[in-house]
């Protein structure tokens, strides 16, 4: 038979999902593994979502196609939510509801990056960005962050060429947890304006913060017309399986491009959940916000515990700024790279993610999720101590 598309040779399966499938298989086979490799909150969804699901299932017959970008009401609901939560107004016409934030990232990259274009990724980066740029025919240009995981402008500026089309940023960051300051973002926007670049700003973790010092990229002067904001409810409302994300931009050409691709690719997101979004973001907003804030508080308690324990075990941990990961350097005395160390830990029943999945420079790091119960984290630390004694 003829060979399949050559594009398949250029991209890789997400190492995060591949690793997670292996962990799940081993768990199914009976191994006792605490999965701290996944970016998935362990909470039940807020009760406002659960109640809305119940109501919508009996009150509305949402079994038809909706407009590709989502119903007008659902986009209005997201517009309200986004403004009330993060202080940035998007007209409902500037919003596209997507199948998770992942589809929003894919569509934004598809609309902006074409064959021959370069897109700058800030490492450590969520691995999907790289593969999506390649799928779009573009070239990912990886720029490492500073030691503290914040933006390194010397490196960023020297990576910009005539071919650079976009910079993809992710703050709060997966895996490092870095939350870029207003000053950093202003410098980045300034570079984007000077070099006529677009910014794809993935802010999916922006409700999970240790302090309230988060600035949305689009709030920076000069950013709105060249920025696509990516967000969703997977992490904030613990509904990873419902696939509720969105892309928003004041640049109407970008939104038109995203809709053009989406109309051929997947069509509208689940019609049923569009109604749920209206219900929780319009009628139940205050309670919904409180539920999200309560989850944040619990995350931060767990994060502090995990980081302090890891530091006692000799890991060099970054500051806990946002997202639900501890990003840490493996103690030198261990003499294993990130893949070997993760494999070693798996042998002791703890799944953690090798740093190499987030960029070539991070083979000495691991990412450990604290989107797990305190009990699981305490047991994981016990197991890690034992593993490190061997
Ligand atoms: N962006 C980042 C940085 C992520 O870590 C993830 C998921 O892990 C996503 C986007 C995708 O989120 P969703 O589950 O809403 O597609």
Short mmCIF file of C-alpha atoms and ligand atoms in Angstrom, two decimals:
data_model
loop_
_atom_site.label_atom_id
_atom_site.label_comp_id
_atom_site.label_asym_id
_atom_site.label_seq_id
_atom_site.Cartn_x
_atom_site.Cartn_y
_atom_site.Cartn_z
CA UNK A 1 0.00 0.00 0.00
CA UNK A 2 1.04 3.58 -0.55
CA UNK A 3 2.66 5.36 2.38
CA UNK A 4 0.47 7.57 4.50
CA UNK A 5 0.91 11.34 4.59
CA UNK A 6 4.51 12.53 4.94
CA UNK A 7 3.24 15.03 7.49
CA UNK A 8 2.93 12.15 9.94
CA UNK A 9 6.71 11.74 9.84
CA UNK A 10 7.15 15.35 10.83
CA UNK A 11 5.04 15.35 13.98
CA UNK A 12 5.01 13.28 17.15
CA UNK A 13 2.20 12.03 19.30
CA UNK A 14 1.91 14.20 22.41
CA UNK A 15 4.48 12.71 24.82
CA UNK A 16 2.16 13.72 27.67
CA UNK A 17 -0.80 11.69 26.42
CA UNK A 18 1.48 8.81 25.36
CA UNK A 19 3.02 8.66 28.85
CA UNK A 20 -0.41 8.95 30.46
CA UNK A 21 -1.73 6.00 28.39
CA UNK A 22 1.18 3.91 29.66
CA UNK A 23 0.41 4.89 33.25
CA UNK A 24 -3.29 4.11 32.77
CA UNK A 25 -2.47 0.70 31.23
CA UNK A 26 -0.24 -0.20 34.18
CA UNK A 27 -2.93 0.92 36.63
CA UNK A 28 -5.51 -1.18 34.80
CA UNK A 29 -3.16 -4.15 35.03
CA UNK A 30 -3.33 -3.75 38.82
CA UNK A 31 -0.26 -1.64 39.65
CA UNK A 32 -0.77 0.79 42.52
CA UNK A 33 0.33 4.08 40.93
CA UNK A 34 -0.34 7.62 42.14
CA UNK A 35 -0.71 9.60 38.92
CA UNK A 36 0.94 12.98 39.42
CA UNK A 37 1.67 13.20 35.71
CA UNK A 38 -1.73 14.49 34.65
CA UNK A 39 -2.95 18.04 34.22
CA UNK A 40 -6.39 17.18 35.43
CA UNK A 41 -8.01 18.46 38.64
CA UNK A 42 -9.43 15.75 40.86
CA UNK A 43 -12.42 17.85 42.00
CA UNK A 44 -16.04 17.26 41.05
CA UNK A 45 -17.27 20.04 38.76
CA UNK A 46 -18.81 23.02 40.63
CA UNK A 47 -22.38 22.21 41.67
CA UNK A 48 -23.64 25.09 39.46
CA UNK A 49 -22.40 23.13 36.42
CA UNK A 50 -23.83 19.85 37.66
CA UNK A 51 -27.24 21.41 38.35
CA UNK A 52 -27.27 23.18 34.97
CA UNK A 53 -26.48 19.88 33.22
CA UNK A 54 -29.43 18.25 34.98
CA UNK A 55 -31.77 21.10 34.07
CA UNK A 56 -30.66 21.38 30.46
CA UNK A 57 -31.10 17.68 29.92
CA UNK A 58 -34.82 17.92 30.68
CA UNK A 59 -35.66 21.48 29.64
CA UNK A 60 -33.97 21.91 26.31
CA UNK A 61 -33.77 19.73 23.26
CA UNK A 62 -30.27 20.77 22.26
CA UNK A 63 -29.75 18.21 19.53
CA UNK A 64 -29.08 20.46 16.54
CA UNK A 65 -26.10 22.18 14.95
CA UNK A 66 -25.43 25.68 16.25
CA UNK A 67 -23.42 28.39 14.51
CA UNK A 68 -19.79 27.26 14.13
CA UNK A 69 -18.47 29.75 16.71
CA UNK A 70 -21.26 28.93 19.20
CA UNK A 71 -24.69 30.44 19.76
CA UNK A 72 -24.90 34.17 20.25
CA UNK A 73 -26.12 33.60 23.83
CA UNK A 74 -23.22 31.27 24.67
CA UNK A 75 -20.68 33.73 23.26
CA UNK A 76 -22.35 36.49 25.24
CA UNK A 77 -22.08 34.30 28.34
CA UNK A 78 -18.34 33.84 27.73
CA UNK A 79 -17.93 37.55 27.09
CA UNK A 80 -19.53 38.30 30.48
CA UNK A 81 -17.52 35.61 32.23
CA UNK A 82 -14.21 36.77 30.76
CA UNK A 83 -14.80 40.42 31.59
CA UNK A 84 -16.01 39.77 35.13
CA UNK A 85 -13.23 37.29 35.92
CA UNK A 86 -10.24 38.85 34.14
CA UNK A 87 -11.23 42.44 33.38
CA UNK A 88 -10.92 42.23 29.59
CA UNK A 89 -13.96 42.85 27.41
CA UNK A 90 -14.48 40.86 24.24
CA UNK A 91 -17.47 41.45 22.03
CA UNK A 92 -19.38 38.15 21.61
CA UNK A 93 -18.50 38.37 17.88
CA UNK A 94 -14.83 38.21 18.85
CA UNK A 95 -15.22 34.86 20.61
CA UNK A 96 -15.21 31.32 19.22
CA UNK A 97 -16.21 28.40 21.45
CA UNK A 98 -13.91 25.44 20.91
CA UNK A 99 -13.53 21.80 21.82
CA UNK A 100 -11.25 22.47 24.75
CA UNK A 101 -8.47 25.02 24.79
CA UNK A 102 -6.48 22.57 22.69
CA UNK A 103 -8.69 23.17 19.67
CA UNK A 104 -8.51 26.92 20.29
CA UNK A 105 -4.70 26.73 20.18
CA UNK A 106 -4.82 24.60 17.00
CA UNK A 107 -7.21 27.00 15.27
CA UNK A 108 -5.26 30.10 16.29
CA UNK A 109 -2.01 28.60 15.03
CA UNK A 110 -3.79 27.43 11.85
CA UNK A 111 -5.14 30.92 11.21
CA UNK A 112 -1.83 32.71 11.79
CA UNK A 113 1.07 30.42 10.94
CA UNK A 114 1.49 29.16 7.36
CA UNK A 115 4.15 27.39 5.30
CA UNK A 116 7.53 29.04 5.70
CA UNK A 117 6.51 31.08 8.76
CA UNK A 118 8.34 30.83 12.05
CA UNK A 119 6.65 30.80 15.45
CA UNK A 120 8.57 31.40 18.65
CA UNK A 121 7.86 29.04 21.53
CA UNK A 122 9.06 29.84 25.02
CA UNK A 123 10.59 26.78 26.69
CA UNK A 124 9.69 25.02 28.82
CA UNK A 125 6.57 24.75 26.64
CA UNK A 126 3.44 22.62 26.39
CA UNK A 127 4.56 20.12 23.72
CA UNK A 128 1.42 20.46 21.61
CA UNK A 129 2.42 23.97 20.43
CA UNK A 130 5.42 22.59 18.60
CA UNK A 131 3.53 19.87 16.74
CA UNK A 132 0.70 22.25 15.79
CA UNK A 133 3.14 24.77 14.29
CA UNK A 134 4.68 21.95 12.23
CA UNK A 135 1.20 20.74 11.17
CA UNK A 136 0.50 24.26 9.93
CA UNK A 137 3.61 24.09 7.74
CA UNK A 138 5.54 26.47 9.98
CA UNK A 139 8.83 26.19 11.84
CA UNK A 140 8.87 26.22 15.65
CA UNK A 141 11.74 28.29 17.02
CA UNK A 142 12.37 27.38 20.63
CA UNK A 143 13.68 30.03 23.03
CA UNK A 144 14.62 29.03 26.56
CA UNK A 145 13.39 31.05 29.53
CA UNK A 146 15.63 32.51 32.20
CA UNK A 147 16.57 30.34 35.18
CA UNK A 148 13.52 31.63 37.05
CA UNK A 149 11.31 30.52 34.10
CA UNK A 150 10.49 34.11 33.10
CA UNK A 151 10.94 35.66 29.67
CA UNK A 152 14.51 36.07 28.45
CA UNK A 153 14.32 39.09 26.15
CA UNK A 154 17.90 38.80 24.94
CA UNK A 155 17.10 35.36 23.57
CA UNK A 156 13.63 36.32 22.30
CA UNK A 157 14.86 39.38 20.40
CA UNK A 158 17.70 37.49 18.79
CA UNK A 159 15.31 34.72 17.66
CA UNK A 160 13.08 37.12 15.71
CA UNK A 161 13.70 37.01 11.96
CA UNK A 162 11.87 38.32 8.89
CA UNK A 163 9.99 35.02 8.84
CA UNK A 164 8.72 35.26 12.44
CA UNK A 165 4.95 35.48 12.47
CA UNK A 166 3.95 34.78 16.04
CA UNK A 167 5.08 34.29 19.61
CA UNK A 168 3.21 31.67 21.63
CA UNK A 169 3.14 32.35 25.35
CA UNK A 170 1.55 30.48 28.22
CA UNK A 171 1.11 32.29 31.53
CA UNK A 172 0.48 30.86 34.11
CA UNK A 173 2.84 28.36 32.59
CA UNK A 174 2.64 24.63 32.15
CA UNK A 175 5.04 23.23 33.36
CA UNK A 176 7.00 25.95 35.18
CA UNK A 177 4.14 27.76 36.92
CA UNK A 178 5.65 31.14 35.95
CA UNK A 179 3.17 34.01 35.77
CA UNK A 180 4.53 36.80 33.58
CA UNK A 181 4.42 40.26 35.16
CA UNK A 182 2.73 43.26 33.58
CA UNK A 183 6.18 44.71 32.88
CA UNK A 184 7.35 41.56 31.11
CA UNK A 185 4.20 41.41 29.02
CA UNK A 186 4.53 45.08 28.11
CA UNK A 187 8.07 44.39 26.88
CA UNK A 188 6.84 41.42 24.89
CA UNK A 189 3.99 43.39 23.32
CA UNK A 190 6.42 46.16 22.49
CA UNK A 191 8.63 43.65 20.64
CA UNK A 192 5.56 42.26 18.86
CA UNK A 193 4.48 45.74 17.73
CA UNK A 194 7.98 46.68 16.56
CA UNK A 195 8.35 43.46 14.56
CA UNK A 196 4.69 43.17 13.51
CA UNK A 197 4.11 39.82 15.21
CA UNK A 198 0.99 38.13 16.48
CA UNK A 199 0.77 36.81 20.04
CA UNK A 200 -1.03 33.62 20.93
CA UNK A 201 -1.57 33.85 24.66
CA UNK A 202 -2.68 30.61 26.30
CA UNK A 203 -4.11 31.59 29.68
CA UNK A 204 -5.88 28.32 30.52
CA UNK A 205 -4.42 28.23 34.06
CA UNK A 206 -5.28 31.84 34.93
CA UNK A 207 -7.65 31.05 37.79
CA UNK A 208 -4.99 29.00 39.59
CA UNK A 209 -2.67 31.58 41.12
CA UNK A 210 -0.71 31.89 44.34
CA UNK A 211 -1.06 35.69 44.35
CA UNK A 212 -3.35 38.02 42.47
CA UNK A 213 -0.69 39.48 40.23
CA UNK A 214 -1.84 38.02 36.91
CA UNK A 215 -2.20 40.31 33.91
CA UNK A 216 -4.02 39.16 30.77
CA UNK A 217 -1.80 39.79 27.74
CA UNK A 218 -4.66 41.47 25.84
CA UNK A 219 -4.93 44.08 28.61
CA UNK A 220 -1.53 45.51 27.67
CA UNK A 221 -1.68 48.61 25.53
CA UNK A 222 -1.12 47.75 21.85
CA UNK A 223 -1.77 44.02 22.36
CA UNK A 224 -5.48 43.63 21.60
CA UNK A 225 -5.36 43.82 17.81
CA UNK A 226 -2.50 41.32 17.51
CA UNK A 227 -3.35 38.89 20.32
CA UNK A 228 -5.48 35.77 20.43
CA UNK A 229 -6.43 34.83 23.98
CA UNK A 230 -6.91 31.13 24.65
CA UNK A 231 -8.92 29.97 27.62
CA UNK A 232 -11.50 27.45 28.77
CA UNK A 233 -13.00 25.62 31.71
CA UNK A 234 -11.01 22.36 31.77
CA UNK A 235 -8.68 23.44 34.56
CA UNK A 236 -10.69 26.19 36.27
CA UNK A 237 -13.90 24.16 36.65
CA UNK A 238 -12.46 20.63 36.60
CA UNK A 239 -14.32 19.64 33.43
CA UNK A 240 -11.48 18.35 31.23
CA UNK A 241 -13.76 15.76 29.64
CA UNK A 242 -16.49 18.21 28.64
CA UNK A 243 -14.16 19.98 26.20
CA UNK A 244 -15.10 23.60 26.83
CA UNK A 245 -12.63 26.14 25.54
CA UNK A 246 -12.57 29.39 23.62
CA UNK A 247 -10.44 31.67 21.51
CA UNK A 248 -10.99 35.44 21.62
CA UNK A 249 -9.44 38.29 19.70
CA UNK A 250 -10.24 41.89 18.81
CA UNK A 251 -8.65 41.19 15.43
CA UNK A 252 -11.65 40.29 13.28
CA UNK A 253 -9.46 38.77 10.53
CA UNK A 254 -8.06 36.25 13.01
CA UNK A 255 -11.55 35.35 14.24
CA UNK A 256 -12.78 35.00 10.64
CA UNK A 257 -9.78 32.74 9.90
CA UNK A 258 -10.46 30.61 12.97
CA UNK A 259 -14.12 30.23 11.98
CA UNK A 260 -13.17 29.36 8.40
CA UNK A 261 -10.97 26.50 9.57
CA UNK A 262 -13.42 25.37 12.24
CA UNK A 263 -16.36 25.32 9.81
CA UNK A 264 -14.53 22.69 7.77
CA UNK A 265 -12.86 20.92 10.62
CA UNK A 266 -15.19 20.28 13.54
CA UNK A 267 -18.18 22.63 13.38
CA UNK A 268 -19.74 23.85 16.60
CA UNK A 269 -18.89 22.63 20.09
CA UNK A 270 -21.40 20.44 21.87
CA UNK A 271 -24.72 22.33 21.74
CA UNK A 272 -25.83 21.07 25.13
CA UNK A 273 -22.91 22.61 26.99
CA UNK A 274 -23.42 25.93 25.29
CA UNK A 275 -26.65 26.14 27.27
CA UNK A 276 -24.83 25.13 30.44
CA UNK A 277 -22.31 27.94 29.88
CA UNK A 278 -25.18 30.42 29.58
CA UNK A 279 -26.76 29.17 32.77
CA UNK A 280 -23.62 29.26 34.96
CA UNK A 281 -22.08 32.43 33.53
CA UNK A 282 -25.22 34.54 33.31
CA UNK A 283 -27.55 33.29 36.05
CA UNK A 284 -25.19 31.63 38.52
CA UNK A 285 -22.03 33.67 38.04
CA UNK A 286 -21.33 34.64 41.69
CA UNK A 287 -21.69 31.08 42.95
CA UNK A 288 -19.69 29.72 40.01
CA UNK A 289 -16.87 32.21 40.69
CA UNK A 290 -16.84 31.22 44.36
CA UNK A 291 -16.56 27.54 43.44
CA UNK A 292 -13.59 28.33 41.20
CA UNK A 293 -11.95 30.37 43.97
CA UNK A 294 -12.42 27.59 46.50
CA UNK A 295 -10.65 25.17 44.17
CA UNK A 296 -7.80 27.66 43.79
CA UNK A 297 -7.37 27.88 47.58
CA UNK A 298 -7.21 24.11 47.88
CA UNK A 299 -4.71 23.90 45.00
CA UNK A 300 -2.41 26.40 46.65
CA UNK A 301 -2.49 24.54 49.97
CA UNK A 302 -1.49 21.34 48.17
CA UNK A 303 1.12 23.13 46.05
CA UNK A 304 2.87 24.60 49.10
CA UNK A 305 2.93 21.21 50.79
CA UNK A 306 4.36 19.45 47.73
CA UNK A 307 6.97 22.10 46.99
CA UNK A 308 8.21 22.20 50.60
CA UNK A 309 8.46 18.42 50.81
CA UNK A 310 10.30 18.20 47.49
CA UNK A 311 12.71 20.91 48.60
CA UNK A 312 13.44 18.85 51.74
CA UNK A 313 14.23 15.90 49.47
CA UNK A 314 16.83 18.01 47.64
CA UNK A 315 14.86 19.11 44.57
CA UNK A 316 15.46 22.66 43.35
CA UNK A 317 11.91 23.98 43.03
CA UNK A 318 10.70 27.07 41.25
CA UNK A 319 8.51 29.66 42.95
CA UNK A 320 4.85 28.70 43.15
CA UNK A 321 3.26 31.44 41.01
CA UNK A 322 0.43 29.73 39.14
CA UNK A 323 -0.93 26.53 37.53
CA UNK A 324 -0.95 23.26 39.48
CA UNK A 325 2.54 21.90 38.87
CA UNK A 326 5.79 21.91 40.78
CA UNK A 327 8.60 22.22 38.23
CA UNK A 328 11.83 21.10 39.79
CA UNK A 329 15.41 20.16 39.11
CA UNK A 330 16.36 16.61 40.04
CA UNK A 331 19.02 16.56 42.80
CA UNK A 332 22.49 16.24 41.22
CA UNK A 333 23.44 13.29 43.44
CA UNK A 334 20.75 11.18 41.75
CA UNK A 335 22.65 11.01 38.46
CA UNK A 336 19.64 10.14 36.32
CA UNK A 337 18.10 12.11 33.48
CA UNK A 338 14.43 13.06 33.61
CA UNK A 339 13.22 10.00 31.68
CA UNK A 340 15.29 7.59 33.78
CA UNK A 341 14.17 9.28 36.97
CA UNK A 342 10.48 9.18 35.99
CA UNK A 343 10.84 5.49 35.16
CA UNK A 344 12.56 4.90 38.52
CA UNK A 345 9.70 6.68 40.34
CA UNK A 346 7.12 4.69 38.40
CA UNK A 347 8.74 1.57 39.81
CA UNK A 348 7.85 2.94 43.26
CA UNK A 349 4.28 3.76 42.27
CA UNK A 350 4.47 7.47 41.50
CA UNK A 351 3.96 8.80 37.96
CA UNK A 352 5.68 12.13 37.30
CA UNK A 353 6.44 13.78 33.97
CA UNK A 354 9.98 13.94 32.52
CA UNK A 355 11.15 17.52 31.92
CA UNK A 356 12.47 16.57 28.49
CA UNK A 357 8.84 16.53 27.25
CA UNK A 358 8.85 20.33 27.62
CA UNK A 359 12.03 21.14 25.72
CA UNK A 360 15.50 19.77 25.06
CA UNK A 361 17.12 21.88 27.77
CA UNK A 362 15.03 20.34 30.52
CA UNK A 363 16.35 16.79 30.71
CA UNK A 364 17.30 17.47 34.35
CA UNK A 365 13.80 18.57 35.43
CA UNK A 366 10.51 16.87 36.27
CA UNK A 367 6.97 18.20 36.47
CA UNK A 368 4.89 17.00 39.39
CA UNK A 369 1.18 17.82 39.42
CA UNK A 370 -0.62 18.73 42.61
CA UNK A 371 -4.03 18.31 41.02
CA UNK A 372 -4.46 15.36 43.39
CA UNK A 373 -5.78 14.94 46.93
CA UNK A 374 -3.61 15.75 49.95
CA UNK A 375 -3.75 12.07 50.88
CA UNK A 376 -2.33 11.07 47.48
CA UNK A 377 0.36 13.73 47.71
CA UNK A 378 1.40 12.59 51.20
CA UNK A 379 1.60 8.98 50.06
CA UNK A 380 3.51 10.03 46.92
CA UNK A 381 6.10 11.85 49.05
CA UNK A 382 6.51 8.75 51.24
CA UNK A 383 7.13 6.65 48.13
CA UNK A 384 9.53 9.19 46.66
CA UNK A 385 11.55 9.23 49.89
CA UNK A 386 11.84 5.47 49.70
CA UNK A 387 12.83 5.60 46.03
CA UNK A 388 15.53 8.16 46.75
CA UNK A 389 17.01 6.02 49.51
CA UNK A 390 17.75 3.22 47.03
N1 LIG B 1 -2.95 24.69 27.15
C1 LIG B 1 -2.16 24.18 28.10
C2 LIG B 1 -0.94 24.93 28.51
C3 LIG B 1 -2.46 22.95 28.70
O1 LIG B 1 -1.67 22.45 29.65
C4 LIG B 1 -3.61 22.26 28.27
C5 LIG B 1 -3.96 20.93 28.84
O2 LIG B 1 -3.24 20.32 29.55
C6 LIG B 1 -4.41 22.83 27.28
C7 LIG B 1 -4.06 24.05 26.74
C8 LIG B 1 -5.64 22.13 26.76
O3 LIG B 1 -6.73 22.28 27.58
P1 LIG B 1 -8.11 21.58 27.21
O4 LIG B 1 -8.22 20.36 28.04
O5 LIG B 1 -9.15 22.61 27.54
O6 LIG B 1 -8.10 21.28 25.76
#
